[in-house]
XYZ file of C-alpha atoms in Angstrom:
180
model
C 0.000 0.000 0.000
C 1.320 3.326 -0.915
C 2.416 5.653 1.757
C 1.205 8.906 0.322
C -2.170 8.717 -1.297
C -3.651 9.759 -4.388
C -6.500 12.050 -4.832
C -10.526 10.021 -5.178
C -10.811 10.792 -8.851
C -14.225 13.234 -7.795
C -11.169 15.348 -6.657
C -9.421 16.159 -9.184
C -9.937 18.613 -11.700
C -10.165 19.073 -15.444
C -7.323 20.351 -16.238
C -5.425 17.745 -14.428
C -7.800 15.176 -15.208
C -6.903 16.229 -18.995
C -2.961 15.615 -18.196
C -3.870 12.436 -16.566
C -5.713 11.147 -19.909
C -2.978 12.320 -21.969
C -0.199 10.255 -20.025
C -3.094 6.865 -19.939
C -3.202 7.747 -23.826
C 0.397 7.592 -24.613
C 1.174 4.315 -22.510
C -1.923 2.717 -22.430
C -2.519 2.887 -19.186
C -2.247 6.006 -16.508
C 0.350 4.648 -13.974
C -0.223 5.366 -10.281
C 3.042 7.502 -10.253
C 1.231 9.844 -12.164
C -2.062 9.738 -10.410
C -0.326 10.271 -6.932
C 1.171 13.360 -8.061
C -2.142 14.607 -9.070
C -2.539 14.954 -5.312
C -0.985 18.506 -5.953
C -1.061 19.548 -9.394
C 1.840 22.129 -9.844
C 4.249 18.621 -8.721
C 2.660 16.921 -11.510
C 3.142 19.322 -13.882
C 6.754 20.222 -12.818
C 7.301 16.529 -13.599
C 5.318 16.011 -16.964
C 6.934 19.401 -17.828
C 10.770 17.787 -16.888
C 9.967 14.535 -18.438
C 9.160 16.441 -21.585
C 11.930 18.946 -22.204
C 14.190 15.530 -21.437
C 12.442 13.736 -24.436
C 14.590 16.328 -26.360
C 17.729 15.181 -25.024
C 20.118 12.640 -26.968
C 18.858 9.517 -28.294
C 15.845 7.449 -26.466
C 17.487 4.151 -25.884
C 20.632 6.602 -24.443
C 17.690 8.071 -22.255
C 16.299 4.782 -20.801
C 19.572 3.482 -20.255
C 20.123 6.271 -18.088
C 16.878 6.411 -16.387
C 17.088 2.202 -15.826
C 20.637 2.557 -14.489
C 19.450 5.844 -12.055
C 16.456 3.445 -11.225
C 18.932 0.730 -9.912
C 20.658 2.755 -8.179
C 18.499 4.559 -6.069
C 16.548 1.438 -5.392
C 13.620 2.716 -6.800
C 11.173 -0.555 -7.479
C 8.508 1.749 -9.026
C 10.729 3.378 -11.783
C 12.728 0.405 -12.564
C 9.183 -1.517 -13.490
C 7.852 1.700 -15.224
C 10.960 2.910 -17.235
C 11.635 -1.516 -18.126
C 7.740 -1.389 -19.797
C 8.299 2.147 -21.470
C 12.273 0.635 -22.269
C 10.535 -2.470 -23.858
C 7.526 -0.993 -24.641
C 8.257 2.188 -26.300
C 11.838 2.410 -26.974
C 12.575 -0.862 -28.188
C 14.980 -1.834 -26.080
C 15.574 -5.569 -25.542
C 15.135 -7.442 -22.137
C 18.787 -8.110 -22.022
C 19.917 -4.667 -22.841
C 17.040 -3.847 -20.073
C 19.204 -5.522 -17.228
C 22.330 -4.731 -18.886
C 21.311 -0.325 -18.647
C 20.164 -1.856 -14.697
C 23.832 -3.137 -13.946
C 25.165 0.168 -15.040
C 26.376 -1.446 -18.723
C 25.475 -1.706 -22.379
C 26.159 -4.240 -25.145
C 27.165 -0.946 -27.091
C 30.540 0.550 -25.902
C 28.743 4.564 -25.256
C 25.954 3.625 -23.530
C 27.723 1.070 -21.059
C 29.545 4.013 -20.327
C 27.131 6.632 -20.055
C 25.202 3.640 -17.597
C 28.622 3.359 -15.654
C 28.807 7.332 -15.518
C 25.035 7.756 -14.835
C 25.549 5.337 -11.891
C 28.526 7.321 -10.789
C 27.004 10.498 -10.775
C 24.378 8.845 -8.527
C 26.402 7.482 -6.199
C 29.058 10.276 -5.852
C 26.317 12.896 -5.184
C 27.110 14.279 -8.812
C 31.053 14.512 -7.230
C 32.276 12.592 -10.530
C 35.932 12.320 -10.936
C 38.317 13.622 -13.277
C 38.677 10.065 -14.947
C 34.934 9.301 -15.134
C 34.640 11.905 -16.959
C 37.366 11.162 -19.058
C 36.263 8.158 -19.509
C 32.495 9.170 -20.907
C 34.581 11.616 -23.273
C 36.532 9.468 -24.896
C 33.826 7.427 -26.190
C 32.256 10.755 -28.025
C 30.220 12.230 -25.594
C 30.890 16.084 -25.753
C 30.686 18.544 -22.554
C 26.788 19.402 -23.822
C 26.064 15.992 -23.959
C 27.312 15.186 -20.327
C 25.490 18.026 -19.444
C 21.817 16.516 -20.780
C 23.303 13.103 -18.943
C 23.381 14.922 -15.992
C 20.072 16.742 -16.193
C 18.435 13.306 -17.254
C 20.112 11.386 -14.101
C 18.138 14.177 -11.942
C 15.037 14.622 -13.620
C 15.570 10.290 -13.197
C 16.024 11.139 -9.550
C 13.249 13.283 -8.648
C 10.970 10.617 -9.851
C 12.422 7.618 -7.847
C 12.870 9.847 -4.594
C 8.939 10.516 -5.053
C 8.043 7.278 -5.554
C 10.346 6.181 -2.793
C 9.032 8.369 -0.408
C 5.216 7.189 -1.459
C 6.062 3.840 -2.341
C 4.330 3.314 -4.782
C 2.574 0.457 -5.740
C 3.928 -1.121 -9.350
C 0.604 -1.324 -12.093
C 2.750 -1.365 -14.625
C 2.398 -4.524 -17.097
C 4.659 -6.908 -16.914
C 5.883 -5.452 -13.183
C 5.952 -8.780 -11.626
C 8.393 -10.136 -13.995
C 10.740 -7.073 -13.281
C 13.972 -7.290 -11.772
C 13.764 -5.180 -8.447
């Protein structure tokens, strides 16, 4: 059972209602991340607003390779289940190369290293060293790109530290079957 609740849907209103049937449209399915949010509105559009400016940032599989590996890392069952069904789902991303982005790897050389980098950034409190990021530079990435790594690692955050505080219950197709 969730620890923070989300609103009786008499409660909430039509413009959030509206944002609501947008997300259910585009994954077939409104997942309870997005209808505990609705609790307060502005959060949920801070986050839809986030998770839409990041859609413009590098490539999609580079995105939910980032978001999988951020996932892992912070422990976050919720967003590991939701962003392996929108990974498989909607970015085409294998099962294997699902687990592989969760281990902090890739079976292609610059996104196991933007994984690796993700998870440092993560886990160093965004205190990366010299040679990590020498490392994600030398396979291509420029200082831009690290820069959208980073901002897609936090937006990633914000999301699991949400659902970790509510803990959220996983609806997401498939969840059961997730690695955790």
């Amino acid at each position: 059972m969730a620890r923070l609740t989300a609103p009786a849907p008499a409660d909430i209103d039509a413009k959030t209602q509206g944002a609501l049937d947008a997300i259910a449209k585009q994954f077939g399915f409104a997942p309870s991340m997005f209808t505990m949010l609705a609790a307060n509105p502005t959060v949920l559009e801070i986050v839809m607003g986030l998770q839409g400016s990041i859609a413009k940032l590098l490539d999609a599989k580079t995105r939910h390779t980032i978001a999988l590996a951020v996932s892992q890392s912070n422990g976050c069952r919720y967003c590991q289940a939701l962003h392996g069904f929108i990974s498989s789902n909607l970015g085409g991303m294998s099962a294997g190369e699902i687990e592989l982005a969760r281990t902090g790897t890739s079976s292609d050389p610059k996104r196991a290293a933007v994984a690796k980098f993700a998870q440092q950034l993560i886990e160093t409190r965004g205190q990366v060293s010299d040679e990590d990021l020498a490392v994600i530079r030398e396979v291509g990435y420029i200082d831009p790109e690290i820069q959208a790594i980073v901002t897609i690692a936090v937006v990633t955050l914000l999301t699991n530290y949400l659902n970790n505080v509510s803990d959220t219950v996983a609806d997401v197709p498939g969840a059961d079957h997730q690695s955790a």
